[in-house]
Coordinates of C-alpha atoms in Angstrom, one line a residue:
M376 CA 50.4 -7.1 13.1
N377 CA 49.2 -10.2 11.8
R378 CA 45.6 -8.7 12.6
Q379 CA 46.4 -5.4 10.8
L380 CA 48.3 -7.0 7.4
I381 CA 44.8 -9.2 7.7
L382 CA 42.6 -6.6 7.4
E383 CA 44.3 -4.8 4.6
C384 CA 43.1 -7.7 2.3
I385 CA 39.1 -7.4 4.1
E386 CA 37.8 -8.9 0.8
F387 CA 38.5 -12.3 2.0
F388 CA 35.7 -12.2 4.8
T389 CA 33.1 -11.7 2.3
S390 CA 32.2 -13.4 -1.5
T391 CA 32.9 -11.8 -4.6
H392 CA 29.4 -11.8 -6.0
K393 CA 28.1 -10.4 -2.8
S394 CA 30.8 -7.5 -2.7
N395 CA 30.1 -6.4 -6.3
F396 CA 26.4 -6.5 -5.4
Y397 CA 26.5 -3.9 -2.9
L398 CA 29.3 -2.1 -5.3
K399 CA 26.9 -2.0 -7.5
L400 CA 23.7 -1.3 -5.8
F401 CA 25.4 1.4 -3.2
D402 CA 26.5 3.4 -6.6
A403 CA 22.9 3.4 -8.0
I404 CA 21.9 5.4 -5.0
D405 CA 22.4 9.1 -5.2
L406 CA 22.8 10.6 -1.6
S407 CA 24.0 14.3 -2.6
D408 CA 20.7 15.8 -1.3
F409 CA 20.9 14.2 2.0
P410 CA 23.1 15.6 4.9
E411 CA 25.9 13.2 5.9
Y412 CA 26.6 14.8 9.4
P413 CA 23.9 17.0 11.0
S414 CA 24.4 20.7 10.8
S415 CA 25.3 21.5 14.6
K416 CA 28.3 23.0 15.2
Y417 CA 28.7 21.6 18.4
G418 CA 29.7 18.2 19.6
P419 CA 31.2 15.2 17.8
K420 CA 30.4 14.5 14.5
G421 CA 29.4 10.9 15.0
Y422 CA 28.6 8.2 12.5
S423 CA 28.6 9.4 9.0
R424 CA 24.6 9.3 7.8
H425 CA 25.5 8.2 4.9
S426 CA 27.2 4.7 6.1
L427 CA 24.1 3.8 8.4
F428 CA 22.0 4.9 5.4
K429 CA 23.9 1.8 3.5
A430 CA 24.1 -0.2 6.4
F431 CA 20.0 -0.5 6.7
I432 CA 20.5 -1.2 2.9
V433 CA 22.2 -4.2 3.7
M434 CA 19.9 -5.1 6.6
K435 CA 17.0 -4.6 4.2
C436 CA 18.5 -6.8 1.1
E437 CA 20.0 -9.3 3.5
K438 CA 16.1 -9.5 4.8
F439 CA 17.1 -9.4 8.5
S440 CA 14.4 -8.2 10.8
H441 CA 16.2 -7.0 13.6
I442 CA 19.0 -4.3 14.2
T443 CA 20.8 -6.7 16.0
E444 CA 21.0 -9.2 13.3
L445 CA 22.7 -6.4 11.1
I446 CA 25.2 -5.7 13.2
D447 CA 26.2 -9.5 13.9
Y448 CA 26.5 -9.6 9.7
L449 CA 28.9 -6.4 9.4
N450 CA 30.9 -7.7 12.1
N451 CA 31.3 -10.6 10.7
N452 CA 31.4 -9.2 6.9
L453 CA 34.1 -6.4 7.0
Y454 CA 34.2 -5.7 3.8
I455 CA 30.5 -5.4 3.7
A456 CA 31.2 -2.8 6.6
H457 CA 33.9 -1.2 4.6
L458 CA 31.5 -0.5 2.0
C459 CA 29.0 1.1 3.7
G460 CA 31.9 3.9 4.5
F461 CA 32.7 3.1 8.0
D462 CA 36.2 2.4 9.6
I463 CA 36.7 -1.1 10.3
M464 CA 39.9 -0.3 12.8
K465 CA 37.2 1.1 15.1
P466 CA 34.3 -0.2 16.7
L467 CA 31.2 -0.4 14.5
P468 CA 27.9 1.6 15.5
S469 CA 26.0 0.4 18.3
Y470 CA 22.5 -0.8 18.8
W471 CA 21.4 2.5 19.7
T472 CA 23.3 4.4 17.1
F473 CA 21.2 2.4 14.3
E474 CA 18.3 2.6 16.8
R475 CA 18.4 6.4 17.3
F476 CA 19.0 7.2 13.6
I477 CA 15.9 4.7 12.1
K478 CA 13.8 6.2 15.0
N479 CA 14.8 10.6 14.2
I480 CA 15.7 10.7 11.0
D481 CA 13.6 12.5 9.1
N482 CA 11.7 10.6 6.8
Q483 CA 11.5 13.1 3.7
F484 CA 15.6 12.4 3.0
F485 CA 14.3 9.0 2.4
S486 CA 11.3 9.8 0.2
N487 CA 13.7 12.5 -1.5
I488 CA 16.3 9.6 -2.6
M489 CA 13.0 7.0 -3.6
K490 CA 11.8 9.8 -6.2
N491 CA 15.2 10.5 -7.8
L492 CA 15.4 6.5 -8.2
V493 CA 12.0 6.6 -9.8
L494 CA 12.7 9.8 -11.6
H495 CA 16.1 8.2 -13.0
L496 CA 14.3 5.2 -13.9
K497 CA 11.3 7.1 -15.6
D498 CA 14.1 9.3 -17.7
L499 CA 15.0 5.6 -18.9
G500 CA 12.3 4.2 -19.7
F501 CA 11.6 1.8 -17.7
I502 CA 8.7 3.6 -15.5
N503 CA 6.1 5.1 -16.8
N504 CA 2.1 6.5 -16.0
S505 CA 0.8 4.6 -18.2
F506 CA -1.1 1.8 -15.9
V507 CA -1.0 2.8 -12.3
S508 CA -1.9 0.5 -9.9
A509 CA -2.6 1.4 -6.1
D510 CA -2.8 -1.2 -3.2
A511 CA -2.7 -1.2 0.6
T512 CA -0.3 -3.9 2.8
P513 CA -1.0 -4.4 6.4
I514 CA 1.8 -3.7 8.9
F515 CA 1.7 -5.7 12.1
A516 CA 2.6 -3.6 15.5
N517 CA 5.7 -5.4 17.1
T518 CA 2.9 -6.4 20.6
K519 CA 1.6 -9.8 21.8
F520 CA -2.4 -9.2 20.7
N521 CA -1.1 -9.5 17.3
N522 CA -0.3 -13.3 18.4
P523 CA -2.9 -15.7 17.4
K524 CA -1.9 -17.7 20.3
S525 CA -2.4 -14.6 22.7
F526 CA -5.2 -15.2 25.1
A527 CA -5.0 -11.6 26.5
K528 CA -8.5 -10.5 27.0
N529 CA -10.8 -7.9 25.1
K530 CA -7.1 -7.5 23.0
F531 CA -8.8 -6.1 19.6
D532 CA -10.7 -3.2 21.8
K533 CA -10.0 0.5 21.3
A534 CA -10.4 1.0 24.5
N535 CA -7.3 -1.7 25.2
P536 CA -4.2 -0.5 22.9
P537 CA -1.0 -2.4 23.2
K538 CA 1.2 -0.9 25.9
S539 CA 4.3 -1.7 23.8
D540 CA 3.7 0.7 20.9
K541 CA 1.9 3.7 21.5
D542 CA 1.4 5.1 18.0
C543 CA 0.0 1.6 16.3
K544 CA -4.0 1.6 15.8
L545 CA -6.3 -0.9 15.7
G546 CA -7.4 -1.8 12.1
V547 CA -9.0 -4.5 9.7
Y548 CA -8.1 -6.3 6.7
T549 CA -9.2 -9.0 4.2
A550 CA -7.6 -11.2 2.1
S551 CA -10.5 -11.5 -0.9
N552 CA -11.6 -8.4 -3.1
S553 CA -15.3 -10.6 -3.3
H554 CA -17.8 -8.0 -2.8
N555 CA -19.8 -10.6 -0.1
E556 CA -16.4 -12.0 1.5
K557 CA -17.2 -11.7 5.1
N558 CA -14.1 -13.5 6.5
Y559 CA -11.3 -10.5 8.2
K560 CA -9.5 -9.9 10.8
F561 CA -8.8 -7.4 13.0
Y562 CA -4.9 -6.1 14.1
W563 CA -2.8 -3.7 15.5
G564 CA -0.3 -1.8 13.3
Y565 CA -0.2 0.2 10.6
K566 CA -0.4 0.2 6.6
N567 CA 1.9 0.9 3.7
I568 CA 0.0 2.2 0.3
I569 CA 1.6 1.8 -2.7
L570 CA 1.4 3.2 -6.2
T571 CA 2.7 0.8 -8.6
D572 CA 3.7 1.2 -12.2
A573 CA 1.0 -1.6 -13.7
T574 CA 3.8 -2.7 -16.6
S575 CA 7.1 -2.8 -15.2
G576 CA 5.9 -3.7 -11.7
L577 CA 8.1 -1.1 -10.1
P578 CA 7.0 1.3 -7.2
I579 CA 6.3 5.3 -7.9
A580 CA 5.2 6.6 -4.9
E581 CA 4.5 5.3 -1.0
I582 CA 3.3 6.7 2.2
T583 CA 3.0 4.8 5.7
T584 CA -0.2 5.3 7.8
T585 CA -1.7 3.9 11.1
A586 CA -4.0 0.7 10.5
D587 CA -7.1 3.1 11.1
I588 CA -6.7 5.5 8.1
K589 CA -8.8 4.1 5.5
E590 CA -7.2 4.2 1.7
M591 CA -10.2 6.0 0.4
S592 CA -9.8 8.8 2.6
I593 CA -6.3 10.0 1.8
T594 CA -5.9 8.5 -1.6
V595 CA -6.9 12.1 -3.5
E596 CA -4.2 14.2 -1.4
F597 CA -1.7 11.3 -2.1
L598 CA -2.1 11.6 -6.0
K599 CA -2.2 14.9 -5.5
N600 CA 1.5 15.1 -3.9
T601 CA 2.5 12.2 -6.4
N602 CA 1.1 14.3 -9.6
N603 CA 3.4 17.0 -8.3
W604 CA 6.7 15.6 -9.0
F605 CA 5.6 12.6 -11.4
S606 CA 2.8 12.9 -13.9
L607 CA -0.1 11.5 -13.4
K608 CA -1.9 13.4 -16.2
E609 CA -4.1 10.9 -18.9
T610 CA -3.2 7.3 -16.4
K611 CA -5.2 4.6 -16.4
F612 CA -5.5 4.0 -12.5
I613 CA -6.3 0.7 -11.4
A614 CA -7.3 -0.5 -7.3
D615 CA -9.4 -2.9 -5.5
K616 CA -12.9 -1.8 -3.8
G617 CA -11.4 0.2 -1.0
F618 CA -10.2 2.7 -3.1
D619 CA -14.0 2.8 -4.8
T620 CA -15.4 6.4 -4.0
K621 CA -16.9 9.3 -5.7
D622 CA -14.5 11.8 -5.0
I623 CA -10.8 9.3 -6.0
H624 CA -13.2 8.5 -9.4
N625 CA -13.7 12.4 -10.2
F626 CA -10.4 13.4 -9.1
I627 CA -9.0 10.7 -12.2
R628 CA -11.3 11.6 -14.4
Y629 CA -11.6 15.3 -14.4
D630 CA -8.7 16.4 -12.3
L631 CA -5.7 14.2 -14.0
N632 CA -7.8 13.6 -17.4
G633 CA -7.3 9.5 -17.0
H634 CA -9.5 6.7 -16.2
A635 CA -10.7 4.9 -12.9
F636 CA -10.5 0.9 -13.5
I637 CA -11.5 0.4 -9.5
A638 CA -13.6 -2.7 -8.3
L639 CA -17.0 -1.8 -7.3
N640 CA -18.0 -1.7 -3.5
K641 CA -21.1 -2.7 -3.0
R642 CA -22.3 -0.4 0.0
N643 CA -25.6 -1.7 1.6
T644 CA -26.6 -2.2 -1.6
K645 CA -29.8 -4.0 -2.0
N646 CA -30.0 -6.4 -4.7
H647 CA -33.6 -6.3 -6.2
T648 CA -34.8 -9.1 -8.4
K649 CA -36.0 -7.8 -11.7
L650 CA -37.0 -8.6 -15.4
P651 CA -35.2 -8.0 -18.7
N652 CA -36.8 -4.6 -19.5
G653 CA -35.4 -3.7 -15.6
N654 CA -38.9 -3.4 -13.2
V655 CA -38.2 -4.7 -10.1
L656 CA -40.0 -7.5 -8.6
C657 CA -42.3 -7.7 -5.3
D658 CA -41.9 -10.5 -3.0
A659 CA -44.7 -12.1 -4.3
G660 CA -42.6 -12.2 -8.1
L661 CA -45.1 -9.8 -9.9
A662 CA -43.3 -6.7 -11.8
M663 CA -43.8 -3.6 -10.1
H664 CA -44.9 -0.2 -11.8
K665 CA -42.8 3.0 -11.8
D666 CA -43.9 5.4 -9.8
G667 CA -41.8 8.5 -10.1
K668 CA -38.4 10.0 -9.5
Q669 CA -36.8 11.8 -6.9
Y670 CA -33.1 13.8 -8.3
F671 CA -30.0 13.9 -5.9
N672 CA -26.7 15.2 -6.8
G673 CA -25.3 12.5 -8.8
Y674 CA -27.7 9.9 -8.3
I675 CA -31.1 9.6 -9.2
K676 CA -34.2 7.3 -6.9
Q677 CA -36.9 5.6 -9.2
K678 CA -39.8 4.3 -7.4
Y679 CA -41.7 1.2 -7.7
C680 CA -45.1 0.5 -6.7
C681 CA -47.3 -2.5 -6.2
P682 CA -49.3 -2.9 -9.2
F683 CA -52.4 -3.3 -7.1
R684 CA -51.9 -0.3 -4.8
T685 CA -55.5 1.3 -5.8
K686 CA -57.4 -1.6 -6.0
K687 CA -59.6 -2.8 -3.1
D688 CA -59.8 -6.2 -3.5
D689 CA -57.9 -8.0 -0.8
S690 CA -57.5 -11.1 -2.3
L691 CA -55.3 -10.0 -5.4
C692 CA -52.0 -9.7 -3.0
P693 CA -50.6 -13.7 -3.9
C694 CA -48.2 -13.3 -1.0
K695 CA -50.6 -11.7 1.4
H696 CA -47.6 -9.0 2.5
P697 CA -48.7 -6.5 6.0
K698 CA -48.4 -3.4 3.6
Y699 CA -51.3 -4.6 0.9
F700 CA -53.5 -4.1 4.4
N701 CA -52.6 -0.7 5.5
G702 CA -55.8 0.5 5.2
K703 CA -54.5 3.6 2.9
K704 CA -55.8 4.9 -0.5
N705 CA -52.3 3.4 -2.1
R706 CA -51.8 0.4 -0.5
G707 CA -48.8 -2.4 -0.9
C708 CA -45.1 -1.9 -0.7
T709 CA -42.7 0.3 -2.7
K710 CA -39.1 0.0 -3.6
Y711 CA -36.4 2.1 -4.4
V712 CA -33.6 1.9 -7.1
T713 CA -30.8 4.2 -7.1
I714 CA -29.5 5.2 -10.4
G715 CA -25.9 7.0 -10.7
T716 CA -25.4 10.0 -13.0
D717 CA -22.0 10.5 -12.1
Y718 CA -18.4 9.2 -13.7
R719 CA -18.6 6.5 -11.1
S720 CA -21.7 4.9 -12.0
S721 CA -21.3 5.1 -15.9
I722 CA -18.4 2.8 -15.4
N723 CA -19.2 -0.5 -17.2
R724 CA -17.5 -3.0 -15.1
D725 CA -18.5 -6.4 -16.9
S726 CA -17.2 -5.3 -19.9
I727 CA -14.0 -7.0 -21.7
F728 CA -12.2 -3.7 -22.1
F729 CA -12.4 -2.9 -18.2
K730 CA -11.5 -6.5 -17.1
K731 CA -8.6 -6.5 -19.1
I732 CA -6.8 -3.5 -17.8
Y733 CA -8.4 -4.4 -14.3
A734 CA -5.8 -7.6 -14.9
L735 CA -2.7 -5.5 -14.5
R736 CA -4.0 -4.7 -10.8
T737 CA -1.8 -8.6 -9.8
E738 CA 1.4 -6.7 -10.7
S739 CA 0.9 -4.4 -7.8
E740 CA 0.4 -7.9 -5.3
R741 CA 3.7 -9.4 -7.0
Y742 CA 5.5 -6.4 -5.8
N743 CA 3.9 -6.2 -2.4
S744 CA 5.1 -9.7 -2.3
R745 CA 8.7 -8.9 -2.9
W746 CA 8.1 -6.2 -0.7
K747 CA 7.3 -8.1 2.2
N748 CA 10.2 -10.6 1.5
L749 CA 12.2 -8.0 3.0
N750 CA 10.9 -8.8 6.5
L751 CA 8.5 -5.9 6.3
E752 CA 5.3 -7.1 6.8
K753 CA 5.7 -7.2 10.3
A754 CA 7.2 -4.2 12.2
Y755 CA 10.1 -5.0 14.8
V756 CA 10.0 -1.5 15.8
R757 CA 7.2 0.5 17.8
N758 CA 7.3 3.8 16.7
I759 CA 5.4 5.1 13.2
N760 CA 8.5 7.2 12.3
S761 CA 10.9 4.1 12.6
V762 CA 8.2 1.9 10.6
S763 CA 7.6 4.6 8.1
N764 CA 11.7 4.8 7.5
L765 CA 12.3 0.9 7.1
N766 CA 9.1 0.8 4.4
T767 CA 10.4 3.9 2.6
L768 CA 14.4 1.8 2.5
G769 CA 12.6 -1.3 1.6
H770 CA 11.2 0.6 -1.4
I771 CA 14.2 2.7 -2.4
S772 CA 16.1 -1.4 -2.0
L773 CA 14.1 -2.4 -4.7
L774 CA 14.5 0.4 -6.9
A775 CA 18.0 0.6 -6.5
L776 CA 18.2 -3.1 -7.5
A777 CA 16.5 -2.4 -10.7
L778 CA 18.2 0.5 -11.6
A779 CA 21.7 -1.4 -10.9
A780 CA 20.8 -4.7 -13.1
I781 CA 19.9 -1.8 -15.9
K782 CA 23.3 -0.1 -15.6
D783 CA 25.1 -4.1 -15.3
G784 CA 23.6 -5.1 -19.1
C785 CA 20.9 -7.9 -16.9
I786 CA 17.5 -6.6 -17.4
D787 CA 16.3 -9.7 -16.5
K788 CA 16.9 -9.6 -13.0
I789 CA 15.9 -6.0 -11.9
K790 CA 12.9 -7.9 -10.2
S791 CA 15.1 -10.7 -8.4
L792 CA 16.8 -10.0 -5.8
T793 CA 18.0 -13.3 -5.1
G794 CA 19.0 -13.9 -8.7
Y795 CA 20.9 -10.2 -9.3
K796 CA 22.7 -11.0 -5.8
K797 CA 24.2 -14.1 -7.8
L798 CA 24.9 -12.7 -11.1
A799 CA 26.8 -9.6 -9.5

């Protein structure tokens, strides 16, 4: 009897600020398109999927890594469990109930919830397509092979995948965008590709892939799908060198009528020493002569030849290059310079305008930092559907935070989870 009287005042179990925070956060999320119970007519209904969804929002906002931490938290904060929609007079869901939910639910349900939040924020004027930044974040699988202290043999061998997570793949990442940066690391896992509004710092769309998928290979399709529900027309698209391909540039320019601000990826480009007029210098430091062009689709190859190619004097070459003594009519070395004729090659990446717009890409990095701070950089589940769902839940949490803060008149807290939680 005493227990029941205490439970009738369940607000005693949780601070007012935190309970208000979750009340406002859940109020900002529209679950009308998410069926609360499965459509099957047979068997018990089970727990409300809306309640389970809200519980995982709590998990991300409290920055828990494991489901067991969430269960302990709900059992010790019954009012939060009540706000999620659970009947606290009965036992809360077990670990396996939460695990099955996050593993088996179709990610499209979560994607639709995220889309609704983005469109709502767009209608309020806090998200737009003027400057859109793309970035990819590695997500490390729950395997001992990712532990730097692991001494397992061939731990980054494709023929030796981890047994603990059969969905993860081998990927590589680097922490620098420098053209000559060689410091990279291998890992087993996944990656999350995010489109961010580079002015507000809020996400627009996301997709989770295995770590072996290159960003450049799926970006065009990703942009097409996003453009179907969130217009990217005339956008200024900003990205690092991992997105530098002709297809992406051409899609942005000619399909979206936008402009690309993508760092140059010098793939196996030879840096020839040149004179101010553009003529290439040979190995001996002499100016080479132009010797015709070859025309290809999207680029031109300009040929340069030895200045003494028709001379018969063997002493003219200062460096005694082996090709100068080739015994042919046209002697000496040749070099080629590729001249692009497509949109990608026409961009002046040294201009002040380009650098000023490209600097907005740091907003993607700031958002990624906030997103990873929800304990999402390492996967503690072991299949791609669970990883994808948790990633989307992280984005939903941060979008719902922004919307709740706006509705509450706390616009300065739209990007501060801790700050708004204390203020609510």
